[in-house]
CSV table of C-alpha atoms in Angstrom, one decimal:
chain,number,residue,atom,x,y,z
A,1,UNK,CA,97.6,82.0,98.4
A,2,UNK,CA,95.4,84.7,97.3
A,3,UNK,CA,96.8,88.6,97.0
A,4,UNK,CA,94.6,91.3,98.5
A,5,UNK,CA,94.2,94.1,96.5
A,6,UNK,CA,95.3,97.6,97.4
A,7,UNK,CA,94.9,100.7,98.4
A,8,UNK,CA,92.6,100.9,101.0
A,9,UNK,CA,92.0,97.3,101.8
A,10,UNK,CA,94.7,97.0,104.3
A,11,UNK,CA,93.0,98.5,106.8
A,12,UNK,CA,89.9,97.7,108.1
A,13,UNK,CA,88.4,94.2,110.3
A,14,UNK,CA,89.9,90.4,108.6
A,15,UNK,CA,88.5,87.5,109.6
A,16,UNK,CA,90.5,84.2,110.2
A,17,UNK,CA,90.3,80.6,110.5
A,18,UNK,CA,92.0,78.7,112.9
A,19,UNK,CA,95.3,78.1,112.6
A,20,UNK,CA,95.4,81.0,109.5
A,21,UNK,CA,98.1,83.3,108.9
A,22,UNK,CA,97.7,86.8,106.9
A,23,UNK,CA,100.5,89.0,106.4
A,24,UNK,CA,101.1,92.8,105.7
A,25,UNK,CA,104.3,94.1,104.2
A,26,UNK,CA,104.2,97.6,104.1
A,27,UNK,CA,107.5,99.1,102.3
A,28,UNK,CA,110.1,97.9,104.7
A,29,UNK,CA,107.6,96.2,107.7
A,30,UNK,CA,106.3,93.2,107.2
A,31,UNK,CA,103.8,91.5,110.0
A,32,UNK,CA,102.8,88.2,110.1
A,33,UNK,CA,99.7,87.3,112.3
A,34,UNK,CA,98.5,83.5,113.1
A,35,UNK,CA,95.3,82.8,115.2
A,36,UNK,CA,94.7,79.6,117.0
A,37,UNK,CA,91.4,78.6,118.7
A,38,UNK,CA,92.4,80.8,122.1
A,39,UNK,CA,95.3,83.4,121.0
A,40,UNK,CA,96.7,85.0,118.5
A,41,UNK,CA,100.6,84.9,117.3
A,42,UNK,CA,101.7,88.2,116.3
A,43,UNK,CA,105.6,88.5,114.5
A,44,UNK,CA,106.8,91.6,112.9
A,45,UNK,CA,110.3,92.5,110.9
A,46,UNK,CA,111.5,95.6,109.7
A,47,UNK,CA,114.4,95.6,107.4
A,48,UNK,CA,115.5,99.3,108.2
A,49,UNK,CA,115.5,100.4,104.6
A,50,UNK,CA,114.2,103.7,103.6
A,51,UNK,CA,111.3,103.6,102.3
A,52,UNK,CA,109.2,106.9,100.1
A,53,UNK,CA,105.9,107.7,99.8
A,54,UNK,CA,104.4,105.5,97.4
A,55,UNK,CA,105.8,102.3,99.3
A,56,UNK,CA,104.3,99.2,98.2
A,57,UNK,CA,101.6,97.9,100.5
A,58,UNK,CA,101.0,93.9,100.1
A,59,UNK,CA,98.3,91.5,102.3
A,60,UNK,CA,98.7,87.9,101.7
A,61,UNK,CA,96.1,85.2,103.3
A,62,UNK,CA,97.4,81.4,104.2
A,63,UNK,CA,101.2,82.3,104.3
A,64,UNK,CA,103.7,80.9,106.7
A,65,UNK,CA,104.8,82.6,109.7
A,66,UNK,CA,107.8,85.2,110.2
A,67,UNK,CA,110.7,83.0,111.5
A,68,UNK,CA,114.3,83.9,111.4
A,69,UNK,CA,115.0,87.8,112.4
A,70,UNK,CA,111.3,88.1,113.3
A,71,UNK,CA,110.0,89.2,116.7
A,72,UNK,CA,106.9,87.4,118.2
A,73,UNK,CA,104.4,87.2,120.7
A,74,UNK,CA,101.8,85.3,121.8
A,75,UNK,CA,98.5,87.0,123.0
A,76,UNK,CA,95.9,84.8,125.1
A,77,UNK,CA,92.2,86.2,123.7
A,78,UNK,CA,89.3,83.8,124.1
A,79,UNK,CA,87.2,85.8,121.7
A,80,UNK,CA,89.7,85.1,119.3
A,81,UNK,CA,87.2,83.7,116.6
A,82,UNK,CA,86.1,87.2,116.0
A,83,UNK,CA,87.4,89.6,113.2
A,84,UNK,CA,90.8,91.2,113.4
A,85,UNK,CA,91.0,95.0,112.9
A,86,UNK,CA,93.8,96.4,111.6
A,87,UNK,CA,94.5,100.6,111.6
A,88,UNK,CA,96.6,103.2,110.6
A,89,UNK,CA,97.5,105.1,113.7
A,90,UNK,CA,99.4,108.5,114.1
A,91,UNK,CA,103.1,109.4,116.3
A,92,UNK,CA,102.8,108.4,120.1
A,93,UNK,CA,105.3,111.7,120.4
A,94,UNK,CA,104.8,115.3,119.0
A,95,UNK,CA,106.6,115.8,115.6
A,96,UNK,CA,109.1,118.2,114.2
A,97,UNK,CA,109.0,118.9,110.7
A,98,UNK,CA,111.2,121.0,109.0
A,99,UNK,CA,110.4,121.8,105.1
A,100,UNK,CA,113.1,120.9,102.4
A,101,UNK,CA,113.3,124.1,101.5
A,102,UNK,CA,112.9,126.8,104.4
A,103,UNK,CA,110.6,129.9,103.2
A,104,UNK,CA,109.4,133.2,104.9
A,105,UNK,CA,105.8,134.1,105.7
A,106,UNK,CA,105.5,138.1,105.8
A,107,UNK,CA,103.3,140.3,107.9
A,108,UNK,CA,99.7,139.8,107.0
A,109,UNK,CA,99.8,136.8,105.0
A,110,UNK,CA,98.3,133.5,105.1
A,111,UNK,CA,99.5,130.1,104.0
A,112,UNK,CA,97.9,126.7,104.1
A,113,UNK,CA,100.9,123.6,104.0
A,114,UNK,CA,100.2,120.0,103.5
A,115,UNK,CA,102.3,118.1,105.9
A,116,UNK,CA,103.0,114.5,105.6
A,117,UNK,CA,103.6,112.4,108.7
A,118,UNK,CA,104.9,108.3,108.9
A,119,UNK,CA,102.0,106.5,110.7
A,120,UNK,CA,102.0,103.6,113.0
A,121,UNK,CA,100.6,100.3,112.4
A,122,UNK,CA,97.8,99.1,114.9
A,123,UNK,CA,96.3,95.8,115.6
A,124,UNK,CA,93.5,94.8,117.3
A,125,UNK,CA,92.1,91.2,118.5
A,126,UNK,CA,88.4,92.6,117.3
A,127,UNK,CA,86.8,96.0,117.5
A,128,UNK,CA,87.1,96.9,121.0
A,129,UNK,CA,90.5,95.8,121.4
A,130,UNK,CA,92.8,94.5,123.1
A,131,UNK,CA,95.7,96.3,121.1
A,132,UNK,CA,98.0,93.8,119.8
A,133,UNK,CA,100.6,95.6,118.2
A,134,UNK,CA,101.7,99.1,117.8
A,135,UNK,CA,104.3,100.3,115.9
A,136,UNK,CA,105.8,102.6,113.4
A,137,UNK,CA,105.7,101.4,109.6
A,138,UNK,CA,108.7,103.0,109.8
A,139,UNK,CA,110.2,104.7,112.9
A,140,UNK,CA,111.3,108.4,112.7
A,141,UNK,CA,114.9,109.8,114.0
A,142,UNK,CA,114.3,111.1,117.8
A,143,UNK,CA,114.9,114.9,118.1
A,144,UNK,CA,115.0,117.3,120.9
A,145,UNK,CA,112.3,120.1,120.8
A,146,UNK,CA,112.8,123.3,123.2
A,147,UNK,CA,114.9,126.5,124.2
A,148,UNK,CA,117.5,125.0,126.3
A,149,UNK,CA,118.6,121.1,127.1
A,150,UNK,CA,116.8,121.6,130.1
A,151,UNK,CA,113.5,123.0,128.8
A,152,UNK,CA,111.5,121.2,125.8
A,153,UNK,CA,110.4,117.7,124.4
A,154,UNK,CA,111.6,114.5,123.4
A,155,UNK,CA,110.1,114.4,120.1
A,156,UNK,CA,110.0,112.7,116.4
A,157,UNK,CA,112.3,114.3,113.4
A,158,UNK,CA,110.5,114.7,109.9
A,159,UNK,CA,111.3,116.4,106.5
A,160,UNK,CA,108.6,117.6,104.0
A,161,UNK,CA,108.3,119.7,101.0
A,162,UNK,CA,105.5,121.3,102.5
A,163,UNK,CA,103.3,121.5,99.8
A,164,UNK,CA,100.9,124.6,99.4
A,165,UNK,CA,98.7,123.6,96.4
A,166,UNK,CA,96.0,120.5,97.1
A,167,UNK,CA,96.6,119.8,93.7
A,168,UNK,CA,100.3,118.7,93.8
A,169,UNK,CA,99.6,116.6,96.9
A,170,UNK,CA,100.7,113.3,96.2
A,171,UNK,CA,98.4,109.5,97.1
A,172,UNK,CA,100.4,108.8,99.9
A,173,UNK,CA,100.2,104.8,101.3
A,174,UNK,CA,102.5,105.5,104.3
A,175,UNK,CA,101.7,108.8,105.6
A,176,UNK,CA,99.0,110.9,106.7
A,177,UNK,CA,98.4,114.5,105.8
A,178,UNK,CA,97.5,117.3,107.7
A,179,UNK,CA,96.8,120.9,106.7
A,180,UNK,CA,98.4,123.6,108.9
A,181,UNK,CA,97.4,127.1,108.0
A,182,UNK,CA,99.6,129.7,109.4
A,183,UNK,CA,98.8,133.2,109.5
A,184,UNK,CA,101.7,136.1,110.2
A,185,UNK,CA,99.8,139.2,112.3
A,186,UNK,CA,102.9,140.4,112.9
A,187,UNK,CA,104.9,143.6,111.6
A,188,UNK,CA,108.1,141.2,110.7
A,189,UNK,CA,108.6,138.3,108.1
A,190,UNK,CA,108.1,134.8,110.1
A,191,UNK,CA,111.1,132.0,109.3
A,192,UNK,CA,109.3,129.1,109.0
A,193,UNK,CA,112.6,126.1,109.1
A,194,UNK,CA,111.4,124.2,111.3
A,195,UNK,CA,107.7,123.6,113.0
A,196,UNK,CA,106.3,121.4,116.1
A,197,UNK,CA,102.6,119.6,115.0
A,198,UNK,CA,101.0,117.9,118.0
A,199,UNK,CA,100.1,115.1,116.2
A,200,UNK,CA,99.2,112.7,119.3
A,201,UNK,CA,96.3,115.0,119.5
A,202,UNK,CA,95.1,114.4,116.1
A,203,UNK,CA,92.9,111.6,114.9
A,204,UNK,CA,92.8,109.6,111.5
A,205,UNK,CA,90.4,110.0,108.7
A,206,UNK,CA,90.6,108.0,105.5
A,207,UNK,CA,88.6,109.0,102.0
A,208,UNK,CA,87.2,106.5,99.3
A,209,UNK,CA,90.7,106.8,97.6
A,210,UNK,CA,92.6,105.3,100.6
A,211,UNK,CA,93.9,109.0,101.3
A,212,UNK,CA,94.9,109.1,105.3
A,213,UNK,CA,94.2,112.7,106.7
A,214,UNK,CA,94.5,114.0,110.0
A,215,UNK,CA,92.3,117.4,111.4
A,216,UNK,CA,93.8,120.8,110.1
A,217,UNK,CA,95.4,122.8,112.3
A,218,UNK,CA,95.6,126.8,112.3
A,219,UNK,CA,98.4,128.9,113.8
A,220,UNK,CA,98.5,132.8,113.8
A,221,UNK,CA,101.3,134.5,115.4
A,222,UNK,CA,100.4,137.7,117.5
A,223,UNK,CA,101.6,141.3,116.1
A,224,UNK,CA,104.4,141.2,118.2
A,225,UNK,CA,105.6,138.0,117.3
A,226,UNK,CA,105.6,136.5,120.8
A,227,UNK,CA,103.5,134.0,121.2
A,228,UNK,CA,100.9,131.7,118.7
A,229,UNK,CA,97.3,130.5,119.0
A,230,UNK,CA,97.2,127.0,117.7
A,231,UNK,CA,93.8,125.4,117.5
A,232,UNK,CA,93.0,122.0,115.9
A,233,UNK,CA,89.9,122.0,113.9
A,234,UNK,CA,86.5,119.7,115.0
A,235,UNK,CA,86.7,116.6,112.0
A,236,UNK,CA,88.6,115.5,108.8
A,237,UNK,CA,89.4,118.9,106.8
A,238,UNK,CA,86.6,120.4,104.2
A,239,UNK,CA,89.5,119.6,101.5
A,240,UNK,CA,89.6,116.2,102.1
A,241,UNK,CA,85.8,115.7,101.1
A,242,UNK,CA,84.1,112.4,102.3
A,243,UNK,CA,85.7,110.8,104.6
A,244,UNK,CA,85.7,108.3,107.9
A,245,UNK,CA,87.0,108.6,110.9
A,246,UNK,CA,89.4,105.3,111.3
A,247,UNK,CA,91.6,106.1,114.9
A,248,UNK,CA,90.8,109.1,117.3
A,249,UNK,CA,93.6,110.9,118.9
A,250,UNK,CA,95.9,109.1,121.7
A,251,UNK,CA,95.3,111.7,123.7
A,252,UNK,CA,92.4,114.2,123.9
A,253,UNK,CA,93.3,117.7,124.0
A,254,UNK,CA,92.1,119.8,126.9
A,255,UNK,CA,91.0,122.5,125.2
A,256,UNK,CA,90.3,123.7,121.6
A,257,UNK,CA,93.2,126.5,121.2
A,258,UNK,CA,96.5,126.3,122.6
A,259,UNK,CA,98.6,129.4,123.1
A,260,UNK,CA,102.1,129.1,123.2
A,261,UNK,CA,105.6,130.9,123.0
A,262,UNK,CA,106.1,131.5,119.2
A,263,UNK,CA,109.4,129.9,119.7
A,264,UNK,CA,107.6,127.0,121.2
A,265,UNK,CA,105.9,126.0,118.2
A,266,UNK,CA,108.3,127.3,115.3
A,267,UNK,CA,111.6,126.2,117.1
């Protein structure tokens, strides 16, 4: 039994021999994944714990399967001989963050957060697909998102410290980043407690230190606080540096800005 080594390795194509099993444990998830000469055998258990930031990531070659607890599936893929690909994916929902610490933005000024989102785990048979597995390293609380009970979003529930400086931004194995600048035209201090990212529009980029980051997106609020342009920006953000695409959104936005209710996006 041979340990991979980590960062970055976890992700990325793995080739198996017949009747091989690998596994991935990140933090509380681990996956166990077998392939035979026509299929592939795909188990996965989550312990439910809580996991931080800098949760270990493991990937083990020639293990047993996942037995007891586990939950399996079999997946019938003649082309089974060729390389697995494993990926970090982003929320199949949007996602409501709210910052530790709630903070006002006042007219004319311009802030840049670094928000941190839990990622999904995705596996592949090869390149092309088919998708194997999809799932959330680990899964976020559900939260309703709108003006009434009748009116919004079933979405995701996230805290962050929303970070301002790139340099306090920590190497994060189970999340992914993304930059939201926020500009305030308005005549009135903005209250941001609580903010709505559309992060199934948003794709995943990775850098040579195993960094996950998603596209920036900007915000400026109108000068009488109404409504907000949102626009996602075209590739990884200039502050990431190099980088490589790994996943592109789950679903392609119709347009480059979005204008919304201010209340819509800031809750």
């Amino acid at each position: 039994m041979s340990l991979i080594p980590t960062l970055k390795p976890w992700f990325g194509s793995f080739s198996f021999a017949t009747a091989q099993t690998n596994q991935w444990r990140i933090g509380a998830l681990t996956v166990s994944i077998q392939r035979h000469a026509s299929e592939w055998q795909v188990c996965h258990l989550n312990t439910g714990a809580t996991i931080d930031e800098q949760a270990t990531i493991e990937v083990t070659e020639n293990t047993s399967p996942l037995e007891e607890g586990a939950k399996c599936q079999r997946h019938a893929v003649a082309q089974s001989n060729q390389p697995l690909r494993v990926l970090p994916g982003l929320a199949d929902r949007p996602v409501v963050t709210r910052p530790l610490i709630p903070f006002h933005l006042h007219p004319g000024q311009e802030v840049r957060l670094y928000v941190g989102t839990s990622i999904w785990l995705q596996i592949y048979a090869f390149e092309s697909g088919p998708l194997l597995l999809d799932l959330p390293v680990q899964r976020p609380s559900d939260t309703w998102f709108g003006p009434s009970s009748r009116e919004g979003e079933v979405c995701y529930a996230a805290r962050t410290r929303a970070i301002l400086d790139l340099q306090d931004l920590p190497l994060r194995t189970v999340r992914a980043t993304t930059p939201v600048r926020i500009k305030n035209n308005g005549q009135t201090p903005l209250l941001l407690e609580r903010l709505l990212l559309p992060i199934p529009h948003l794709s995943v980029f990775t850098t040579h230190d195993g960094r996950l980051w998603t596209e920036e997106l900007s915000i400026h609020c109108d000068q009488e606080m109404r409504s907000a342009h949102l626009q996602i920006g075209k590739g990884a953000p200039a502050m990431a540096g190099t980088t490589q695409q790994l996943n592109p959104p789950r679903v392609l936005p119709e347009r480059g800005v979005f204008t919304r209710a201010l209340g819509a996006i800031f809750g």
